[in-house]
Amino acid sequence: MQDITVRVADPERDAERLLEIYSPYVEKTAISFEMETPTLEEFRQRMEHTLCRYPYLVAEQEGRIVGYAYAGPFKEREAYDHAVETSIYLDSTCRHQGIGKRLYAALERSLSLMNVLNLNACIGVPEEGESLPFLDNNSCDFHAHLGYRLVGRFHQCGYKFGTWVDMVWMEKMIGDHRDTPAPFLPFPEVRDRLGIL
């Protein structure tokens, strides 16, 4: 595998390329439950909004972005500050090269500095026993390989391409749950301590 560089996303510079990576997930798969690809401006605004509080990282290979990962709130209420939802998208030509693992490692390092303890992934999956051309179990397998465990399954909760699909939640703990946790620190406060970005 050629060298991969992970850095913080720049909404102005990176949004167009990230939208190119994301669009096939919307248009051709049920990995994303969005029905229409967002506009470039909407996508850029989403990135900016995320970066106000959470990490949004890109992986580059020979100067070209080949994937991205970010975190967002698990739930909006303050009591959930130590839990996040993680997301990752890779260029379809760059899977199974260790890029996702590198991105998630950097994301975890960022979140750990922020005193986040629980990582949660919401994943679309085929109904049990089903095989679909636009959805498989690869994302579940990827997360399990990185230490996430299945905590729940919601049946027929998504409808895309004329088919009902299930959704699962997986979680990973990256810190100890003390009686009094360290305070949540927004990503801009810890960004300079990452060193790689």
Coordinates of N, CA and C in Angstrom, one line a residue, residues 30-170:
A30 N -27.7 1.3 -0.4 CA -28.5 1.7 0.8 C -27.6 1.8 2.1
I31 N -26.3 2.0 1.8 CA -25.4 2.3 2.9 C -25.7 3.6 3.5
S32 N -26.0 4.6 2.6 CA -26.6 5.9 3.0 C -28.1 5.8 2.8
F33 N -28.9 6.2 3.8 CA -30.3 6.3 3.7 C -30.8 7.6 3.1
E34 N -29.9 8.4 2.7 CA -30.3 9.6 1.9 C -30.9 9.1 0.6
M35 N -31.9 9.8 0.0 CA -32.5 9.5 -1.2 C -31.9 10.3 -2.4
E36 N -31.4 11.5 -2.1 CA -30.8 12.3 -3.1 C -29.5 12.9 -2.6
T37 N -28.5 13.0 -3.5 CA -27.2 13.5 -3.2 C -27.4 15.0 -2.8
P38 N -26.8 15.4 -1.7 CA -26.9 16.8 -1.4 C -26.2 17.7 -2.4
T39 N -26.5 19.0 -2.4 CA -25.8 19.9 -3.2 C -24.4 20.1 -2.6
L40 N -23.5 20.7 -3.5 CA -22.2 20.9 -3.0 C -22.2 21.9 -1.8
E41 N -23.0 23.0 -1.9 CA -23.1 23.9 -0.8 C -23.6 23.3 0.5
E42 N -24.7 22.5 0.3 CA -25.2 21.8 1.5 C -24.2 20.9 2.2
F43 N -23.5 20.2 1.3 CA -22.4 19.3 1.8 C -21.3 20.1 2.5
R44 N -20.9 21.2 1.9 CA -19.9 22.0 2.6 C -20.3 22.5 3.9
Q45 N -21.6 22.9 4.0 CA -22.1 23.4 5.2 C -22.2 22.4 6.3
R46 N -22.5 21.1 5.9 CA -22.5 20.0 6.9 C -21.1 19.8 7.4
M47 N -20.1 19.9 6.6 CA -18.7 19.8 7.0 C -18.3 20.9 8.0
E48 N -18.7 22.1 7.7 CA -18.3 23.2 8.6 C -19.0 23.1 9.9
H49 N -20.3 22.6 9.9 CA -21.0 22.4 11.1 C -20.4 21.4 12.0
T50 N -20.0 20.3 11.4 CA -19.4 19.2 12.1 C -18.1 19.7 12.8
L51 N -17.2 20.4 12.0 CA -15.9 20.8 12.5 C -16.0 21.8 13.6
C52 N -17.1 22.4 13.9 CA -17.2 23.3 15.0 C -17.1 22.5 16.3
R53 N -17.4 21.2 16.3 CA -17.4 20.5 17.5 C -16.7 19.1 17.4
Y54 N -16.7 18.5 16.2 CA -16.2 17.2 16.1 C -15.2 17.1 15.0
P55 N -14.4 16.0 15.0 CA -13.4 15.8 13.9 C -14.0 15.4 12.6
Y56 N -13.4 15.8 11.5 CA -13.8 15.5 10.2 C -12.5 15.3 9.4
L57 N -12.1 14.1 9.1 CA -10.8 13.7 8.6 C -10.8 13.2 7.2
V58 N -9.8 13.4 6.4 CA -9.6 12.9 5.1 C -8.4 12.1 5.0
A59 N -8.4 11.0 4.2 CA -7.2 10.3 3.9 C -6.7 10.6 2.4
E60 N -5.4 10.9 2.3 CA -4.9 11.2 1.0 C -3.9 10.1 0.6
Q61 N -3.9 9.8 -0.7 CA -2.9 8.9 -1.3 C -2.3 9.6 -2.5
E62 N -1.0 9.9 -2.5 CA -0.4 10.7 -3.5 C -1.1 12.0 -3.8
G63 N -1.5 12.7 -2.8 CA -2.2 13.9 -2.9 C -3.6 13.9 -3.3
R64 N -4.2 12.7 -3.5 CA -5.6 12.6 -3.9 C -6.4 12.0 -2.7
I65 N -7.5 12.7 -2.4 CA -8.4 12.2 -1.3 C -9.0 10.9 -1.7
V66 N -8.9 9.8 -0.9 CA -9.4 8.5 -1.2 C -10.5 8.0 -0.1
G67 N -10.7 8.9 0.9 CA -11.7 8.5 1.9 C -11.8 9.6 2.9
Y68 N -12.9 9.5 3.7 CA -13.0 10.4 4.8 C -13.9 9.8 5.9
A69 N -13.7 10.3 7.1 CA -14.4 9.8 8.3 C -14.7 11.0 9.2
Y70 N -15.8 10.9 9.9 CA -16.1 12.0 10.9 C -16.9 11.5 12.0
A71 N -17.1 12.3 13.0 CA -18.0 12.0 14.1 C -19.0 13.1 14.3
G72 N -20.1 12.7 14.9 CA -21.2 13.6 15.2 C -21.9 13.2 16.5
P73 N -22.8 14.0 16.9 CA -23.5 13.7 18.2 C -24.2 12.4 18.1
F74 N -24.2 11.6 19.1 CA -25.0 10.4 19.2 C -26.4 10.8 19.4
K75 N -26.6 11.7 20.3 CA -27.9 12.4 20.6 C -27.5 13.9 21.0
E76 N -28.4 14.8 20.8 CA -28.1 16.2 21.0 C -28.0 16.6 22.5
R77 N -28.6 15.9 23.4 CA -28.6 16.4 24.8 C -27.2 16.3 25.5
E78 N -27.0 17.1 26.4 CA -25.6 17.3 27.0 C -25.2 16.0 27.7
A79 N -26.1 15.2 28.2 CA -25.7 14.0 28.9 C -25.0 13.0 28.0
Y80 N -25.2 13.2 26.7 CA -24.6 12.3 25.7 C -23.3 12.7 25.2
D81 N -22.7 13.8 25.8 CA -21.5 14.4 25.3 C -20.3 13.4 25.1
H82 N -20.3 12.3 25.9 CA -19.2 11.4 25.9 C -19.4 10.2 24.9
A83 N -20.5 10.3 24.1 CA -20.8 9.4 23.1 C -21.0 10.1 21.7
V84 N -20.5 9.4 20.7 CA -20.6 10.0 19.3 C -21.1 8.9 18.3
E85 N -21.5 9.4 17.2 CA -21.8 8.5 16.1 C -20.7 8.7 15.1
T86 N -20.1 7.6 14.6 CA -19.0 7.7 13.6 C -19.5 7.3 12.2
S87 N -18.8 7.9 11.2 CA -19.2 7.6 9.8 C -17.9 7.5 9.0
I88 N -17.9 6.7 8.0 CA -16.7 6.6 7.1 C -17.2 6.2 5.7
Y89 N -16.5 6.8 4.7 CA -16.8 6.6 3.3 C -15.4 6.5 2.6
L90 N -15.3 5.5 1.7 CA -14.1 5.4 0.9 C -14.4 5.4 -0.5
D91 N -13.4 5.9 -1.3 CA -13.6 5.8 -2.8 C -13.7 4.3 -3.1
S92 N -14.7 4.0 -4.0 CA -15.0 2.6 -4.3 C -13.8 1.8 -4.9
T93 N -12.8 2.5 -5.4 CA -11.6 1.9 -6.0 C -10.5 1.6 -4.9
C94 N -10.8 2.1 -3.7 CA -9.7 2.0 -2.7 C -10.1 1.2 -1.4
R95 N -11.0 0.3 -1.6 CA -11.3 -0.5 -0.4 C -10.3 -1.7 -0.2
H96 N -10.3 -2.2 1.0 CA -9.5 -3.3 1.4 C -8.0 -3.0 1.2
Q97 N -7.6 -1.8 1.5 CA -6.2 -1.4 1.4 C -5.7 -0.9 2.8
G98 N -6.5 -0.9 3.8 CA -6.1 -0.4 5.1 C -6.4 1.0 5.3
I99 N -7.0 1.7 4.3 CA -7.3 3.1 4.4 C -8.3 3.4 5.5
G100 N -9.4 2.6 5.5 CA -10.4 2.8 6.5 C -9.9 2.6 7.9
K101 N -9.0 1.6 8.1 CA -8.4 1.4 9.4 C -7.6 2.6 9.9
R102 N -6.8 3.2 8.9 CA -6.0 4.4 9.2 C -6.9 5.6 9.6
L103 N -8.0 5.7 8.9 CA -8.9 6.9 9.1 C -9.5 6.7 10.5
Y104 N -10.0 5.5 10.8 CA -10.7 5.3 12.1 C -9.7 5.4 13.3
A105 N -8.4 5.0 13.1 CA -7.4 5.1 14.1 C -7.2 6.6 14.5
A106 N -7.1 7.4 13.4 CA -6.9 8.9 13.6 C -8.2 9.5 14.3
L107 N -9.3 9.0 13.8 CA -10.6 9.5 14.4 C -10.7 9.1 15.9
E108 N -10.3 7.9 16.2 CA -10.3 7.5 17.6 C -9.4 8.3 18.5
R109 N -8.2 8.6 17.9 CA -7.2 9.4 18.7 C -7.8 10.8 18.9
S110 N -8.4 11.3 17.9 CA -9.0 12.7 18.1 C -10.1 12.6 19.2
L111 N -11.0 11.6 19.1 CA -12.1 11.5 20.1 C -11.6 11.3 21.5
S112 N -10.6 10.5 21.6 CA -10.0 10.2 22.9 C -9.5 11.5 23.6
L113 N -8.8 12.3 22.8 CA -8.4 13.6 23.3 C -9.5 14.5 23.7
M114 N -10.7 14.3 23.1 CA -11.9 15.1 23.5 C -12.6 14.5 24.7
N115 N -12.1 13.4 25.2 CA -12.7 12.7 26.3 C -14.0 12.0 26.0
V116 N -14.1 11.6 24.7 CA -15.3 10.8 24.3 C -14.9 9.3 24.7
L117 N -16.0 8.6 25.1 CA -15.8 7.2 25.6 C -16.5 6.2 24.7
N118 N -17.6 6.5 24.1 CA -18.4 5.6 23.4 C -18.5 6.0 21.9
L119 N -18.1 5.0 21.0 CA -18.2 5.2 19.6 C -19.4 4.4 19.1
N120 N -20.3 5.0 18.4 CA -21.5 4.2 17.9 C -21.6 4.4 16.4
A121 N -21.9 3.2 15.7 CA -22.0 3.2 14.3 C -23.4 2.7 13.9
C122 N -24.1 3.5 13.1 CA -25.4 3.1 12.6 C -25.2 2.6 11.2
I123 N -25.6 1.3 10.9 CA -25.2 0.6 9.7 C -26.5 0.0 9.1
G124 N -26.7 0.3 7.8 CA -27.8 -0.3 7.0 C -27.3 -1.7 6.6
V125 N -28.2 -2.7 6.8 CA -27.9 -4.1 6.5 C -29.1 -4.7 5.8
P126 N -28.9 -5.8 5.0 CA -30.1 -6.5 4.4 C -30.8 -7.2 5.6
E127 N -32.1 -7.4 5.3 CA -32.8 -8.2 6.3 C -32.1 -9.6 6.4
E128 N -32.3 -10.2 7.6 CA -31.6 -11.4 7.9 C -31.9 -12.5 6.8
G129 N -30.9 -13.1 6.3 CA -31.1 -14.1 5.2 C -31.3 -13.6 3.8
E130 N -31.3 -12.2 3.7 CA -31.5 -11.6 2.4 C -30.1 -11.3 1.8
S131 N -30.1 -11.2 0.5 CA -28.9 -10.8 -0.3 C -29.4 -9.7 -1.2
L132 N -28.8 -8.5 -1.1 CA -29.2 -7.4 -2.0 C -28.1 -6.9 -2.8
P133 N -28.3 -6.5 -4.1 CA -27.2 -6.0 -4.9 C -26.7 -4.7 -4.5
F134 N -27.5 -3.9 -3.7 CA -27.0 -2.6 -3.3 C -26.7 -2.5 -1.8
L135 N -26.6 -3.6 -1.1 CA -26.3 -3.6 0.3 C -25.8 -5.0 0.8
D136 N -24.7 -5.0 1.5 CA -24.2 -6.2 2.1 C -23.8 -6.0 3.5
N137 N -23.1 -6.9 4.1 CA -22.7 -6.8 5.5 C -21.2 -6.4 5.6
N138 N -20.6 -5.9 4.6 CA -19.2 -5.5 4.7 C -18.9 -4.4 5.7
S139 N -19.8 -3.5 5.9 CA -19.6 -2.4 6.9 C -19.6 -3.0 8.3
C140 N -20.6 -3.9 8.6 CA -20.6 -4.6 9.9 C -19.3 -5.4 10.1
D141 N -18.8 -6.1 9.1 CA -17.6 -6.9 9.2 C -16.4 -5.9 9.5
F142 N -16.4 -4.8 8.8 CA -15.3 -3.8 9.0 C -15.3 -3.3 10.4
H143 N -16.4 -2.9 10.9 CA -16.5 -2.4 12.3 C -16.2 -3.5 13.3
A144 N -16.6 -4.7 13.1 CA -16.3 -5.8 14.0 C -14.8 -6.0 14.1
H145 N -14.2 -5.9 12.9 CA -12.7 -6.1 12.8 C -12.0 -5.1 13.7
L146 N -12.6 -3.9 13.8 CA -11.9 -2.8 14.5 C -12.4 -2.7 16.0
G147 N -13.1 -3.7 16.4 CA -13.5 -3.8 17.8 C -14.9 -3.4 18.2
Y148 N -15.7 -3.0 17.2 CA -17.1 -2.7 17.5 C -17.9 -4.0 17.7
R149 N -18.9 -3.9 18.6 CA -19.7 -5.0 18.8 C -21.2 -4.7 18.5
L150 N -21.9 -5.6 18.1 CA -23.4 -5.4 17.8 C -24.1 -5.2 19.1
V151 N -25.0 -4.2 19.1 CA -25.8 -3.9 20.3 C -27.3 -3.9 20.0
G152 N -27.7 -3.8 18.7 CA -29.1 -3.8 18.5 C -29.4 -3.8 17.0
R153 N -30.5 -4.4 16.6 CA -31.0 -4.4 15.2 C -32.4 -3.9 15.1
F154 N -32.7 -3.0 14.2 CA -34.0 -2.5 13.9 C -34.5 -3.1 12.6
H155 N -35.6 -3.7 12.6 CA -36.1 -4.4 11.4 C -36.9 -3.5 10.5
Q156 N -36.6 -3.6 9.2 CA -37.4 -3.0 8.1 C -37.6 -1.5 8.4
C157 N -36.6 -0.8 8.9 CA -36.8 0.6 9.3 C -36.4 1.6 8.1
G158 N -35.7 1.0 7.1 CA -35.4 1.9 5.9 C -36.0 1.3 4.7
Y159 N -36.4 2.2 3.8 CA -37.0 1.8 2.5 C -36.3 2.5 1.4
K160 N -35.6 1.7 0.6 CA -34.8 2.3 -0.5 C -34.7 1.3 -1.7
F161 N -34.8 1.9 -2.9 CA -34.8 1.0 -4.1 C -35.9 0.0 -4.1
G162 N -37.1 0.3 -3.5 CA -38.2 -0.6 -3.5 C -38.1 -1.8 -2.5
T163 N -37.2 -1.7 -1.6 CA -36.9 -2.8 -0.6 C -36.8 -2.3 0.8
W164 N -37.3 -3.0 1.7 CA -37.1 -2.7 3.1 C -35.8 -3.2 3.6
V165 N -35.1 -2.4 4.3 CA -33.7 -2.8 4.9 C -33.7 -2.6 6.4
D166 N -32.9 -3.4 7.0 CA -32.7 -3.3 8.5 C -31.6 -2.3 8.8
M167 N -31.4 -2.0 10.0 CA -30.4 -1.1 10.5 C -29.9 -1.7 11.8
V168 N -28.6 -1.7 12.0 CA -28.0 -2.1 13.2 C -27.2 -1.0 13.9
W169 N -27.0 -1.1 15.2 CA -26.1 -0.2 15.9 C -25.0 -1.1 16.4
M170 N -23.8 -0.6 16.2 CA -22.6 -1.2 16.8 C -21.9 -0.2 17.7

